[in-house]
Every structure is written in C-alpha cells, then in structure tokens.
Amino acid sequence: KSVEPEETYTVEENNNWIPKKESYSQKYYDILEKRKDLPVWKQKAEFIEKIKKHQTIILVGETGSGKTTQIPQFVVDAGLVKPNTMVGVTQPRRVAAISVAQRVADEMDFKIGEEVGYSIRFEEKTSSKTFMKYLTDGMLLRESMHDPLLERYSVIILDEAHERTLSTDILFGLIKTVLKKRPDLKLVVMSATLEAGKFQKYFDNAPLMQVPGRLHPVEIFHTPEPERDYLEAAIRTVISIHKSEGEGDILVFLTGEEEIEDTCLKIQREVKNLRLDPLTTLPLYSTLPIYQQSRIFEPSEHRKCIISTNIAETSLTIDGIVYVIDPGFSKQKTYNPRSRVESLLVSPISKASAKQRAGRAGRTKPGKCYRLYTEKSFREELEVQTHPEILRSNLSSVILQILRLGVTDLVHFDWMDAPVPETMMRALETLHYLGALDGEGNITKTGEIISEFPLDPQLAKILITSPTFKCSNEALTIAAMLSVPNVFQRPKDNRNDADAAKKNFDHYEGDHLSLLNVYHAYKKNQENTNWCYDNFLNFRALKQADNVRSQLARIMSKYKLSLESGDASSRYYYQNIRRCLATGFFMQVAKLEKKNQYLTLGDEQSVIFHPSSGLTKKPEWVIYNEFVLTSQQYIRTVTEVKFEWLMETAGAYFNDMCAGQNPPKKTKDIIEKNRKYLSTNNYNNNNNQKR
Ligand code: ADP
Ligand code: MG
C-alpha cells in the first residue's frame, strides 16, 4: 500500500506549519484508496500549477468528481496556506458545510473542529489550529464585516457557484475588490455546470480548468401524461423499481421536510402491505439532525431509498444511486417587491436542475431517471436556468451588510446580475423605516448594531428597542425561538395528543408569547429527560434555542443593551413585550376584516391564521412572523397589537404608504379611519401607559 500519493509538484516551505502525522489510522488508508479514484485526483498536478500561476481560477466538474472534498486539500499540499491563515470553502447549505467538513476531517485523519472545522450561523466548530474551514456563504459575508480584506484566509474557494445564492453573488463582488488589494490572495470558483463562461468573464478572464465527468449513461423516462399527484406517483414509482428493477439505491427529489417524512412513512407502509423485501428509507433535508444525516452515507443491508430536498442535487454526492425519481419541483424563494412578500413556493425546476438530478443516477454505473412529467413539458415549460436568488429575494439584510462594508454606490456595485431596481429601493426603504439608514441613506448607529446580529433586520430591531420596554430577556428568547426549527412536534399518528400538549403553552394574546412559555417551561424541566418527549417538543431545537439565545445576549452586552425584565405579575408585562414586537414587525401587520378573515396592510392579501396558531380570539390588529402560501393564504406566528402602537413606532411608514401616487386603497381607508377614531378618543391616555 502506498503511504503517500505520488507527488509531482514541489511542496513549499509554507507547508511546514501544518501538523504532519507520524502515522495514520486504517480508516485514512481506506479512504485514500477511494480518493485516488476520483476524477480530480488525476489533475492534481495540473490544478496546483494553475493556481500557483494565477490569482483566480474557475473549476468546473460534474457533481461527485471530488471538487469539494479534494481541492482544499490540494491547496494545502501545494503550500498555498500561509502560517496562521486558512483555506476557506463556502457552501450555500448548512448541511453540506457540516457533512463535507466531517468527511474531509476523516480523510485527513483529524478530529472535526480541530485542524478542519466548519462555521454556520449560530454554530462555529473551529479552533486555533484550524487551517481548513468549510462555512456557509452567508457566514463568510458576515466575517467580511470585521475582516474586510479577509486576512485570515490565504485561499478562498467559492463552491457551488452555479447555485447563485444571494450571499455567493455578493461575495463575488466583494472578493473581486479584495483580490485587487491583496495580490497574495487566491480564489477558486467551483461550479458543477458548464455555464462557466459567465464566471470567467466576470473574473477578468480567469483561466478555466475542467474536470471531465465520469458519468455512466442514464436512461431517461418521462410520463406519457401529466401526473395529477406527484407524491402518489413518486411512491408508486419507488415501489415498482423496488419490485422489479435490479440492484441499486433510489433517490427521490421532494420539496420539504413534512412531505419527505410523510412519504417515507407511506413507502414503508406499502412495502409492508405488499410483503416486499425490506427497503431502507432515509430522509434528507436541511434541519435533519446530524447523526441522521450521516446514515445516508453508511452502507445498508437492504436497498436504500433516499428522499431528499434539492440538497442532493449537487451539494452532497451519495454513491450507489442508480435510480432517480424527479417529480420536477422544488421549494424556491420568490419576492414581490410591490407587495414586499417573500415566500417559499413549490415551483417547477429548471432544465438545468432536471439534468443535474438525472445525472445523480449515473455515478457508479449506468442508471435510470424517472421524470414524473411529460417530455413535452420538459421541452416547453421548464426554464433553461433557475434565476439567481438575487432576482427573487428580499434584499434588506444583505444591502445593510454591503453598506456596512463601506460600499455606498449600490448602483455601480460590481453585480454579476444586478438586482431589480425596485427590489433595491424596497430594501433601502425598509432599512430606513427601521432606523438603520438616515435620510441621506447613510448607515446609522442603530443600523450598525442591527447589522451585527445574524438575524433579519426586523428581529434585530426588536432586540435593540427591548431595553426601553424592559423586556430584553423576553425579546432575546423570542428571537432565539424564531431562529431555530419549529419546536412543536406533531407526529402523524398522534396529532390529537400533540395538539392538546401544545395548548398548555398557548398564550391568549399571541404565539410569540407562547414561544416564551415553552422556553420557560423547558428551562424549568431541563433535568427531566422525558419532559420534551412527553410534551411533544423538539428537544434539539430547544437546546439550540438556548445556545442561540446566549450568542445573541453576547452581542447585546457588547453594545451595552441592558438585559432587563419587567415584573411578570404586572398587567403591563406582556403588553410591553407586544409593544416591543411592534417596533420591528410593523411591516407585517394584518387587520381583522370579518369573522376570521384578515387583510395584510400594504400588500392587501386576504389571509387567515395558520392552524398552528393558538390565538383563539380574533383581535382587530395583529403582527405576524410569516406569510405562508399553501392551499390557503396563512399568516403564521401571530400576536395581538394595538393600532396606536403601530402609529407611535412607525407613523412615517404608514404616512408614506397612504401618500404616494398609487396607495393601496383599502389600507389607506383603514388607516385614515382608525386615525380619526384615535384622535377623537383620548389618544394621550392610551399612550401614557406605564412601561
Ligand atoms: P463534488 O464536490 O465534485 O461534487 P465531492 O468532493 O463532494 O464531489 O465528493 C467526492 C466523493 O467523496 C463522493 O463521490 C463520495 O464518494 C465521497 N464523499 C463525500 N462526502 C462524503 C461523506 N460524507 N461520506 C462518505 N463519502 C463521501
Ligand atoms: Mg461539491
């Protein structure tokens, strides 16, 4: 067995600081054999020569060719990582950052979090020894706020560039400037699709390196007729493959957690009913706990059927997949700047995505891809490419970050694709109403602090105003609870008990306050290991919330925002918390219309409370955390507020909304009517309530 791969390049002095192991584990050698088979491995020398010669290179290779796991190691071997710096590798997805960092730590025989680490929002696993770090693109963007020249990195690898996430797009522009100021910095842009020409051009004609794919042929089947129910069709197809096709694992692309878990159960039920051979069904989505994610990669005694979101399209490579089932949908962000509504919608995928998905079947041997749509709709209905996220997102958070970095001329920022002007205007307006920007568009002290919190600006604003309402402890808890996966569990076979358990925590004035109740109860019962289970609560999510809360508290104290609580027995206790919530959420307000129907102000959508809401009464005014569109239009996580609080905190916002050339008519009427009512009813009395 060869101990070290043959090396055809010279290792430089720089490398001496990287710890060398005396001996390696058996696992190391086992993986090494597999690594040598990866397509990129053959081009190691070529890669090293290129990256030494050029500051930026674009690297394109099929998913699974070894880009994400091998290239950072090549960079280290080439001696490009200077002492006490790192190679940073961005990933659009948290799951991928963790999973790949773990894999590479194994490959190099290190313990994760030591030499090789990762960093995602609210979770950093690195040490002073770390020289290789996988991090989400959003985290690198955040780091650049305090390290604008990215000086802790010698090499930056922007991975999955073809995904064109919002953060990656912004990093393109920022790093392009940094490269000019730091001739010693190297950049590798990696992509799974051949659309690299655009990247090359953008990065001043950077050279392209291509890793030939090692794809086996994939036979593609379309359904002759459109499918009415893609879930039912997907289950049927899994069963028929399992019954009559040869060896090989199955990968099904679905759109979200609930759908995936549900389908896993249904498939298991079918397999049992039909008395088929056992089939191992494995879900894969972003909030899946880590120990469950790793099961995807472990060998299984039986045929595996992995049911995944888009994560498995290019971010994670799972060996052994021979059959792919592609219903043709994914959850995609859309943003309507006019109504300011950003939502996740199940939408048809693009042709490029469909091709990537099919490719997953041909990794290890010839495979088959079953598209649950007609060939005609593939040809005529699917868009060629998915639109970059920057064209379909609310930009307020990233725009604040860019401004914070000192970029003032947003129009002339070096966008790869410039955002729609209206979207940009909306973002600036939002920031202005939140007090993050002054009249001239300069960032304010409040704006500076808002940008420090890894939260939506609205939530950050609430934390900043919370000391004045004597509820910063409570606001922290609410912000933390809103930043973790849903804490309420609702198992399919036990919905009634789960709903009954949830009722115990419901607060009659709002779901935000219920979250507070859950957190307090959790803290009281922390020692009792069964408590979460008995109450249908997600223990991991609550633990995470606790951790997030302390991180946010640290930022609060850094900016001298005092941690206070009011007197819980006072009648103003909950009222103050609700008033505080209004200072951030005034752009997400709904007014009761009739019965249980609400109208959202501004965008004038007709909505009802999400069934998960515990708010049984129907208050005149509510703020909400999310607008959800499924079979119905819902608002989720709602809390009662008062009209005068909204006027008090955001009068200008509502004035502007009603002024304009084309004001939303119903909204304008509502506001004017209520204002009149307010002024005739002792406004002052209401307003002088004790805090
Ligand atoms: P690319 O980035 O080009 O898509 P990767 O570097 O992610 O390719 O993957 C290369 C190979 O590494 C895969 O084919 C797979 O066999 C292996 N691999 C990656 N991650 C894991 C993991 N977590 N567990 C086991 N094998 C893995
Ligand atoms: Mg990759």
XYZ file of C-alpha atoms and ligand atoms in Angstrom:
719
model
C 0.000 0.000 0.000
C 1.396 3.376 -0.868
C 1.708 5.595 2.162
C 1.552 8.915 0.369
C 0.177 9.719 -3.037
C 2.852 10.199 -5.677
C 3.680 13.861 -5.766
C 4.714 15.524 -8.965
C 4.862 19.039 -7.613
C 7.173 20.644 -5.121
C 5.973 21.128 -1.611
C 6.834 24.543 -0.343
C 8.217 25.813 2.920
C 4.813 27.187 3.790
C 3.611 23.732 4.465
C 5.850 23.074 7.422
C 3.484 24.644 9.873
C 0.680 22.236 9.010
C 0.799 19.380 11.512
C 2.149 16.199 9.975
C 1.054 12.955 11.462
C 3.535 10.279 12.432
C 1.157 7.552 11.470
C -2.303 7.302 10.061
C -5.320 5.239 11.029
C -6.600 2.348 8.943
C -9.638 4.459 8.049
C -7.295 7.011 6.498
C -5.786 4.438 4.165
C -9.172 3.000 3.279
C -10.497 6.376 2.264
C -7.266 7.250 0.482
C -7.802 4.380 -1.929
C -11.249 5.743 -2.777
C -9.947 9.260 -3.139
C -7.400 8.177 -5.697
C -10.277 7.073 -7.897
C -11.886 10.484 -8.011
C -11.609 12.319 -11.341
C -9.972 15.425 -9.814
C -7.180 13.302 -8.406
C -5.678 12.815 -11.861
C -5.472 16.555 -12.317
C -3.876 17.397 -9.021
C -0.570 18.485 -10.555
C -2.338 20.491 -13.220
C -4.506 22.201 -10.644
C -1.561 23.109 -8.466
C 0.376 24.501 -11.369
C -2.574 26.632 -12.450
C -3.424 28.023 -9.048
C 0.192 28.921 -8.406
C 0.346 30.815 -11.640
C -2.977 32.625 -11.471
C -4.748 34.518 -8.759
C -8.195 33.247 -9.718
C -9.257 30.086 -11.448
C -12.630 28.687 -12.379
C -13.006 24.970 -11.882
C -15.844 23.059 -13.437
C -16.572 19.408 -12.799
C -19.513 17.055 -12.581
C -21.023 16.523 -9.168
C -19.096 13.774 -7.437
C -15.800 14.387 -9.215
C -14.187 15.371 -5.919
C -14.127 19.158 -6.076
C -15.448 19.968 -2.629
C -13.525 17.347 -0.698
C -10.218 17.244 -2.618
C -9.448 20.722 -3.935
C -8.992 22.299 -0.478
C -6.541 19.521 0.375
C -4.648 20.108 -2.874
C -4.381 23.753 -1.940
C -2.847 22.766 1.389
C -0.472 20.281 -0.235
C 0.642 22.974 -2.634
C 1.756 25.080 0.298
C -0.618 27.889 -0.503
C -1.959 28.236 3.015
C 0.387 30.553 4.851
C 1.105 30.079 8.540
C -1.798 31.027 10.781
C -4.188 31.509 7.925
C -6.801 29.242 6.453
C -8.307 27.978 3.285
C -12.000 28.879 3.441
C -14.512 26.915 1.419
C -18.033 28.292 1.088
C -21.151 26.174 0.783
C -24.636 27.502 0.127
C -26.128 24.952 2.505
C -25.503 24.385 6.183
C -25.946 20.647 5.902
C -23.320 20.449 3.191
C -20.839 22.541 5.164
C -21.092 20.232 8.167
C -21.184 16.984 6.275
C -18.276 17.793 3.994
C -16.124 19.193 6.801
C -16.681 15.948 8.705
C -15.758 13.915 5.654
C -12.581 15.868 4.989
C -11.550 15.686 8.640
C -11.864 11.902 8.296
C -9.934 11.908 5.041
C -7.075 13.812 6.666
C -7.296 11.835 9.893
C -8.093 14.856 12.035
C -10.784 15.440 14.593
C -13.524 17.746 13.345
C -13.309 21.191 14.896
C -9.530 20.987 15.358
C -7.461 21.309 12.175
C -10.511 21.073 9.940
C -13.619 22.901 11.037
C -16.845 24.474 9.960
C -18.901 27.544 10.647
C -22.586 28.062 10.060
C -24.971 30.585 11.568
C -25.052 30.131 15.350
C -22.590 27.246 15.255
C -18.852 27.503 14.925
C -16.663 24.421 15.230
C -13.100 25.596 14.821
C -10.025 26.014 16.974
C -6.810 27.993 16.945
C -5.329 25.087 14.965
C -7.862 25.260 12.168
C -6.317 25.715 8.745
C -9.244 24.497 6.682
C -12.727 25.806 7.244
C -15.968 24.995 5.490
C -18.508 27.741 6.007
C -21.790 28.883 4.577
C -21.519 31.720 2.088
C -23.626 33.810 4.465
C -21.050 33.321 7.225
C -18.149 34.445 5.043
C -20.141 37.528 4.144
C -20.663 38.169 7.847
C -16.977 37.639 8.625
C -16.025 40.167 5.985
C -17.771 42.831 8.051
C -14.995 42.590 10.627
C -12.242 41.414 8.330
C -12.906 43.321 5.116
C -9.729 42.113 3.440
C -10.401 38.555 4.571
C -6.935 38.461 6.031
C -7.384 35.218 7.869
C -7.559 33.449 4.560
C -4.794 32.718 2.068
C -7.156 30.939 -0.252
C -10.878 31.260 -0.717
C -12.904 28.682 -2.541
C -16.402 29.688 -3.594
C -18.048 26.345 -4.094
C -21.337 25.568 -5.834
C -21.081 28.862 -7.679
C -23.680 27.691 -10.185
C -26.297 27.877 -7.433
C -26.034 31.641 -7.499
C -27.290 32.125 -3.985
C -27.728 35.662 -2.759
C -24.675 35.548 -0.499
C -22.425 33.952 -3.107
C -23.404 36.616 -5.624
C -22.474 39.351 -3.181
C -19.233 37.617 -2.289
C -18.323 37.616 -5.983
C -18.422 41.386 -5.996
C -16.710 41.868 -2.639
C -13.916 39.388 -3.230
C -13.251 40.788 -6.652
C -12.307 44.075 -4.967
C -10.328 42.325 -2.240
C -8.271 40.480 -4.860
C -7.051 43.801 -6.215
C -5.966 44.929 -2.774
C -4.428 41.603 -1.841
C -2.280 40.160 -4.632
C -1.372 37.260 -2.329
C -4.962 36.030 -2.020
C -6.027 33.150 -4.224
C -9.571 32.449 -5.345
C -11.041 29.271 -6.773
C -14.588 29.430 -8.103
C -16.059 25.949 -8.386
C -19.158 25.007 -10.280
C -20.947 21.863 -11.320
C -22.316 23.152 -14.586
C -20.712 24.231 -17.780
C -22.071 27.711 -17.641
C -18.587 28.781 -16.551
C -18.113 31.307 -19.342
C -20.027 33.865 -17.352
C -17.798 33.365 -14.301
C -14.641 33.593 -16.409
C -15.721 36.810 -17.970
C -16.754 38.308 -14.659
C -13.410 37.450 -13.065
C -11.359 39.211 -15.734
C -10.966 36.164 -17.955
C -9.702 33.845 -15.276
C -8.476 30.534 -16.695
C -10.832 27.600 -16.705
C -9.980 24.131 -15.570
C -12.316 21.341 -16.429
C -12.574 18.002 -14.738
C -14.073 15.536 -17.155
C -17.077 13.804 -15.662
C -17.093 10.113 -15.122
C -20.730 9.692 -15.750
C -22.302 6.476 -16.889
C -25.203 6.684 -19.295
C -28.535 7.486 -17.717
C -31.708 6.383 -19.408
C -34.459 8.960 -19.024
C -38.173 8.165 -18.852
C -40.992 10.687 -18.941
C -44.589 10.022 -18.030
C -46.843 9.861 -21.093
C -49.496 12.002 -19.360
C -49.113 14.726 -16.737
C -49.367 13.331 -13.193
C -52.099 14.755 -11.059
C -50.474 13.926 -7.748
C -46.702 13.800 -7.845
C -46.369 12.365 -4.337
C -48.594 9.459 -5.118
C -46.741 8.961 -8.414
C -43.374 9.073 -6.656
C -44.417 6.408 -4.157
C -45.793 4.223 -6.926
C -42.531 4.543 -8.851
C -40.383 3.684 -5.829
C -42.422 0.543 -5.247
C -42.273 -0.536 -8.845
C -38.486 -0.062 -9.012
C -38.054 -1.945 -5.781
C -40.233 -4.774 -7.055
C -38.826 -5.258 -10.497
C -35.536 -3.459 -11.068
C -32.036 -4.754 -10.357
C -29.709 -3.736 -7.555
C -29.065 -0.081 -6.817
C -30.259 2.647 -4.497
C -33.081 5.076 -5.221
C -33.029 8.850 -4.851
C -36.317 10.767 -4.832
C -36.406 14.572 -5.005
C -39.201 16.162 -2.988
C -39.698 19.700 -1.731
C -39.698 19.845 2.064
C -39.429 18.211 5.441
C -43.037 17.349 6.062
C -43.617 15.951 2.602
C -40.434 13.903 2.887
C -41.196 12.404 6.300
C -44.724 11.649 5.209
C -43.570 9.902 2.056
C -41.010 7.814 3.969
C -43.823 6.502 6.148
C -46.118 5.792 3.233
C -43.430 3.886 1.375
C -42.716 1.780 4.449
C -46.398 1.024 4.769
C -46.621 -0.075 1.129
C -43.534 -2.262 1.396
C -45.082 -3.969 4.407
C -48.529 -4.368 2.862
C -47.125 -5.873 -0.298
C -44.663 -8.007 1.658
C -41.728 -6.838 -0.432
C -38.079 -7.161 0.539
C -37.094 -4.644 3.178
C -36.250 -1.175 1.894
C -34.286 1.344 3.944
C -35.952 4.747 3.576
C -33.820 7.706 4.573
C -34.988 11.330 4.676
C -32.587 14.159 3.860
C -33.349 17.839 4.449
C -31.588 20.779 5.997
C -32.939 20.596 9.539
C -32.309 16.872 9.892
C -30.106 16.159 12.932
C -26.508 15.376 12.051
C -26.458 11.799 13.287
C -29.335 11.038 10.950
C -27.646 12.726 8.011
C -24.625 10.505 8.294
C -26.799 7.419 7.855
C -27.201 8.431 4.222
C -23.563 7.613 3.562
C -23.412 4.407 5.551
C -23.766 1.108 3.743
C -27.074 -0.630 4.277
C -28.011 -4.279 4.258
C -31.037 -3.550 2.087
C -31.741 -1.337 -0.860
C -31.669 2.313 0.190
C -34.253 4.847 -0.834
C -33.181 8.387 -0.065
C -35.876 11.013 -0.104
C -34.286 14.409 -0.297
C -34.762 18.063 -0.981
C -32.580 19.820 -3.515
C -29.592 19.211 -1.220
C -28.830 16.008 -3.086
C -28.924 17.740 -6.469
C -25.337 18.985 -6.381
C -24.295 19.740 -2.776
C -23.984 16.198 -1.488
C -22.885 13.206 -3.503
C -24.282 9.892 -2.443
C -22.614 6.892 -4.012
C -24.585 3.889 -5.131
C -27.602 5.731 -6.550
C -28.832 4.016 -9.690
C -32.440 5.212 -9.852
C -33.561 8.808 -9.638
C -37.170 9.906 -9.352
C -37.726 13.528 -10.286
C -41.215 14.984 -9.844
C -39.942 18.285 -11.253
C -40.494 20.588 -8.283
C -38.506 22.315 -5.587
C -39.207 24.949 -2.987
C -37.988 28.279 -4.296
C -37.864 31.704 -2.817
C -39.877 34.362 -4.577
C -40.131 38.005 -3.758
C -42.634 40.514 -4.919
C -41.186 43.981 -4.288
C -44.566 45.618 -4.786
C -46.245 43.667 -2.043
C -42.959 43.100 -0.155
C -43.873 39.482 0.281
C -41.073 36.971 0.238
C -42.253 33.413 0.261
C -41.091 29.902 -0.343
C -43.168 28.392 -3.078
C -43.171 24.951 -4.571
C -42.253 25.727 -8.173
C -41.211 23.829 -11.286
C -37.462 23.309 -11.520
C -35.342 24.405 -14.486
C -33.985 22.244 -17.288
C -30.510 22.636 -15.814
C -31.761 21.239 -12.490
C -33.559 18.385 -14.197
C -30.322 17.422 -15.933
C -28.356 17.566 -12.699
C -30.919 15.388 -10.994
C -30.804 12.807 -13.755
C -27.006 12.809 -13.540
C -27.190 11.556 -9.946
C -28.260 8.161 -11.319
C -25.088 7.535 -13.276
C -22.409 7.932 -10.638
C -21.362 4.345 -10.119
C -22.915 2.514 -13.047
C -25.491 3.045 -15.797
C -28.714 4.319 -14.262
C -32.280 5.349 -14.852
C -34.117 8.574 -14.221
C -37.899 8.686 -13.975
C -39.298 12.125 -14.583
C -42.842 12.453 -13.329
C -43.737 14.914 -16.069
C -44.117 14.684 -19.796
C -41.343 15.151 -22.298
C -43.344 17.964 -23.796
C -43.454 19.866 -20.547
C -39.714 19.341 -20.097
C -39.111 20.819 -23.522
C -41.657 23.600 -23.498
C -42.426 24.549 -19.930
C -39.236 24.357 -17.912
C -36.985 27.402 -17.912
C -33.433 26.871 -19.093
C -31.789 28.013 -15.850
C -33.005 28.785 -12.361
C -32.984 32.548 -11.836
C -30.260 33.730 -9.465
C -31.585 34.246 -5.965
C -30.692 37.941 -6.034
C -33.531 38.459 -8.506
C -36.090 36.822 -6.232
C -35.260 37.809 -2.636
C -35.863 40.495 -0.121
C -32.512 42.289 -0.046
C -32.698 44.386 3.107
C -30.394 42.203 5.159
C -27.597 41.910 2.596
C -27.870 45.510 1.479
C -27.312 46.577 5.068
C -24.242 44.369 5.187
C -22.863 45.799 1.970
C -23.424 49.352 3.174
C -21.754 48.427 6.427
C -18.711 47.357 4.421
C -18.428 50.879 3.136
C -19.884 50.303 -0.311
C -22.020 53.365 -0.883
C -22.710 53.231 -4.561
C -25.056 50.298 -4.832
C -25.897 51.004 -8.430
C -22.313 50.678 -9.529
C -21.520 47.737 -7.316
C -19.991 45.036 -9.470
C -23.036 42.760 -9.632
C -22.837 39.643 -11.724
C -26.559 40.184 -12.255
C -27.843 43.448 -10.855
C -30.969 43.152 -8.715
C -34.202 44.684 -9.920
C -34.093 48.430 -9.044
C -37.475 48.240 -7.342
C -36.256 45.450 -5.080
C -33.242 47.503 -4.152
C -35.426 50.546 -3.425
C -37.679 48.462 -1.212
C -34.705 47.219 0.742
C -33.410 50.748 1.323
C -36.866 51.901 2.373
C -37.257 49.056 4.815
C -33.900 49.876 6.356
C -34.866 53.499 6.556
C -38.127 52.786 8.391
C -36.271 50.565 10.804
C -33.966 53.465 11.547
C -30.933 51.694 10.112
C -30.363 54.391 7.479
C -30.729 58.143 7.808
C -32.377 60.491 5.314
C -29.256 60.546 3.153
C -29.030 56.796 3.074
C -26.088 56.655 5.461
C -25.927 53.888 7.964
C -26.899 54.980 11.485
C -25.685 53.731 14.835
C -28.843 51.624 15.045
C -28.081 50.281 11.586
C -24.608 49.368 12.675
C -25.906 47.390 15.620
C -28.644 45.758 13.547
C -26.017 44.509 11.123
C -24.141 42.855 13.982
C -26.983 40.472 14.704
C -27.179 37.399 12.478
C -30.925 37.978 12.215
C -33.421 39.620 9.924
C -33.208 43.380 10.486
C -36.751 43.387 11.902
C -35.858 40.970 14.668
C -32.604 42.760 15.391
C -34.549 45.994 15.730
C -36.754 44.409 18.368
C -33.711 43.422 20.385
C -32.396 46.958 20.193
C -35.623 48.546 21.403
C -36.302 45.906 24.048
C -34.466 47.616 26.945
C -36.781 50.636 26.650
C -39.723 48.303 27.097
C -37.982 46.480 29.942
C -38.261 43.175 28.157
C -34.863 42.399 26.672
C -34.718 38.965 28.292
C -38.052 38.100 26.747
C -37.189 39.604 23.357
C -33.987 37.553 23.305
C -35.920 34.387 23.957
C -38.444 35.149 21.246
C -35.732 35.981 18.706
C -33.900 32.759 19.544
C -37.057 30.656 19.325
C -37.844 32.157 15.917
C -34.331 31.278 14.696
C -34.459 27.528 15.259
C -36.547 24.778 13.663
C -40.143 24.506 14.849
C -40.149 23.335 18.472
C -43.631 21.828 18.317
C -43.723 18.268 17.102
C -46.776 16.789 15.528
C -46.302 13.109 14.761
C -48.633 11.830 12.068
C -50.043 9.073 14.231
C -50.575 11.205 17.308
C -51.766 14.593 16.195
C -54.510 14.980 18.765
C -52.268 14.406 21.755
C -49.663 16.719 20.260
C -52.198 19.470 19.731
C -53.511 19.039 23.252
C -49.975 19.283 24.626
C -49.381 22.443 22.655
C -52.484 24.058 24.122
C -50.822 24.049 27.536
C -48.322 26.573 26.268
C -50.673 28.775 24.275
C -50.863 32.375 25.331
C -54.170 34.072 24.660
C -52.534 37.230 23.305
C -50.177 35.712 20.810
C -47.979 32.947 19.507
C -44.792 34.877 20.184
C -45.760 34.777 23.839
C -46.478 31.070 23.625
C -42.900 30.585 22.472
C -41.843 32.380 25.597
C -43.953 29.994 27.678
C -42.394 26.967 26.035
C -38.886 28.212 26.636
C -39.530 28.962 30.305
C -41.109 25.574 30.845
C -38.179 23.914 29.100
C -35.660 25.680 31.316
C -37.574 24.607 34.403
C -37.670 20.988 33.332
C -34.236 20.729 31.759
C -33.143 17.994 34.147
C -36.060 15.799 33.247
C -35.001 13.922 30.116
C -38.500 12.816 29.195
C -40.106 16.176 29.553
C -39.715 17.287 25.944
C -40.861 13.957 24.619
C -43.908 13.926 26.882
C -44.857 17.402 25.765
C -44.314 16.827 22.046
C -41.452 19.299 21.941
C -38.304 19.065 19.880
C -35.507 18.784 22.413
C -32.742 19.566 19.928
C -34.464 22.692 18.714
C -34.935 23.918 22.285
C -31.344 23.204 23.172
C -30.298 25.073 20.090
C -32.572 27.977 21.013
C -30.850 28.156 24.378
C -27.497 28.325 22.658
C -28.649 30.898 20.105
C -30.037 32.943 22.939
C -26.675 33.167 24.691
C -24.967 34.156 21.464
C -27.469 36.936 20.894
C -27.120 38.009 24.519
C -23.376 38.404 23.996
C -23.977 40.772 21.097
C -26.464 42.684 23.246
C -23.924 43.193 26.006
C -21.230 44.151 23.504
C -23.424 47.074 22.515
C -24.391 47.844 26.105
C -28.001 46.894 25.578
C -29.072 46.022 29.086
C -30.777 42.747 29.862
C -33.966 43.526 31.696
C -37.273 42.005 32.597
C -40.373 43.702 33.850
C -42.450 42.473 36.745
C -44.162 39.359 35.449
C -47.177 39.901 37.675
C -47.773 43.404 36.348
C -50.587 43.865 33.882
C -48.130 45.659 31.627
C -45.675 42.782 31.455
C -46.995 41.093 28.311
C -48.221 44.341 26.870
C -44.711 45.750 26.891
C -43.406 42.703 25.076
C -46.089 43.090 22.426
C -45.337 46.773 22.046
C -41.713 45.920 21.609
C -42.558 43.353 18.908
C -44.456 46.072 17.052
C -41.290 48.155 16.752
C -39.806 45.569 14.399
C -42.792 43.890 12.816
C -44.802 46.963 11.807
C -44.349 45.983 8.180
C -46.071 42.672 8.842
C -49.433 43.766 10.133
C -52.887 42.387 9.463
C -56.276 43.887 10.300
C -59.411 41.907 11.039
C -61.949 42.169 8.231
C -64.720 39.783 9.075
C -65.081 36.612 11.117
C -61.628 35.067 10.876
C -60.514 36.855 7.702
C -57.634 39.298 7.939
C -56.191 41.740 5.447
C -52.454 42.298 5.425
C -51.656 46.000 5.282
C -49.836 47.296 2.250
C -49.913 44.227 0.067
C -53.595 43.614 0.914
C -53.630 39.863 0.924
C -56.610 38.135 2.380
C -55.335 35.717 5.000
C -56.372 33.555 7.916
C -54.382 32.361 10.922
C -52.303 29.270 10.338
C -53.911 26.257 12.042
C -50.918 26.056 14.367
C -51.805 29.402 15.910
C -53.020 29.338 19.493
C -54.630 32.737 19.276
C -58.263 31.810 19.765
C -59.700 35.294 19.924
C -59.642 37.389 16.811
C -58.073 40.742 17.689
C -58.505 43.823 15.484
C -54.791 44.087 14.806
C -52.020 41.513 14.716
C -48.400 41.356 13.681
C -47.171 38.148 12.085
C -43.861 36.461 11.544
C -44.506 34.762 8.247
C -46.828 34.754 5.296
C -47.393 31.182 4.168
C -48.979 30.160 0.935
C -50.167 26.606 0.515
C -53.700 25.643 -0.412
C -54.680 28.758 1.563
C -53.035 32.061 2.410
C -51.970 31.951 6.021
C -50.123 34.122 8.469
C -48.089 32.133 10.965
C -46.970 33.104 14.463
C -49.337 35.980 15.139
C -49.648 38.293 18.116
C -52.151 40.938 19.044
C -51.075 44.581 18.865
C -52.812 47.940 19.049
C -53.210 50.451 16.280
C -51.773 53.280 18.371
C -48.564 51.343 18.994
C -48.081 50.984 15.272
C -48.617 54.696 14.721
C -46.294 55.518 17.550
C -43.448 53.370 16.312
C -43.851 53.713 12.557
C -46.051 56.675 11.803
C -43.821 57.720 8.917
C -44.072 54.322 7.328
C -47.856 54.409 7.343
C -47.942 58.036 6.197
C -45.768 57.249 3.205
C -47.845 54.212 2.410
C -51.005 56.317 2.251
C -49.432 59.264 0.460
C -47.726 58.071 -2.751
C -49.292 58.164 -6.182
C -50.900 54.803 -6.058
C -51.598 53.963 -2.450
C -53.126 50.592 -1.585
C -56.742 51.667 -1.363
C -58.173 49.507 1.371
C -55.098 50.044 3.523
C -55.396 53.769 3.136
C -59.056 53.731 4.148
C -58.365 51.578 7.163
C -55.535 53.747 8.377
C -57.374 57.002 7.880
C -60.485 55.726 9.602
C -58.553 54.437 12.585
C -56.512 57.585 12.842
C -59.641 59.666 13.028
C -61.002 57.380 15.672
C -57.779 57.620 17.627
C -57.694 61.384 17.668
C -61.240 61.615 18.942
C -60.617 59.043 21.659
C -58.136 60.265 24.213
C -55.020 59.222 22.427
C -52.906 60.569 25.224
C -54.438 58.371 27.822
C -53.587 55.311 25.859
C -50.151 56.462 25.155
C -49.058 57.247 28.633
C -49.246 53.722 29.788
C -46.582 52.770 32.219
C -43.636 50.830 30.894
P -18.020 17.262 -5.862
O -17.780 18.421 -4.963
O -17.194 17.325 -7.111
O -19.452 17.075 -6.173
P -17.292 15.711 -3.561
O -15.899 16.136 -3.260
O -18.371 16.288 -2.741
O -17.549 15.936 -5.103
O -17.424 14.148 -3.400
C -16.460 13.239 -3.844
C -16.714 11.860 -3.286
O -16.483 11.887 -1.892
C -18.126 11.350 -3.450
O -18.254 10.596 -4.586
C -18.325 10.487 -2.242
O -17.951 9.174 -2.560
C -17.329 10.965 -1.256
N -17.984 11.621 -0.124
C -18.242 12.925 0.005
N -18.829 13.195 1.199
C -18.924 12.014 1.839
C -19.412 11.604 3.117
N -19.919 12.482 3.986
N -19.333 10.300 3.423
C -18.832 9.407 2.560
N -18.350 9.726 1.359
C -18.382 10.998 0.987
Mg -19.298 19.683 -4.292
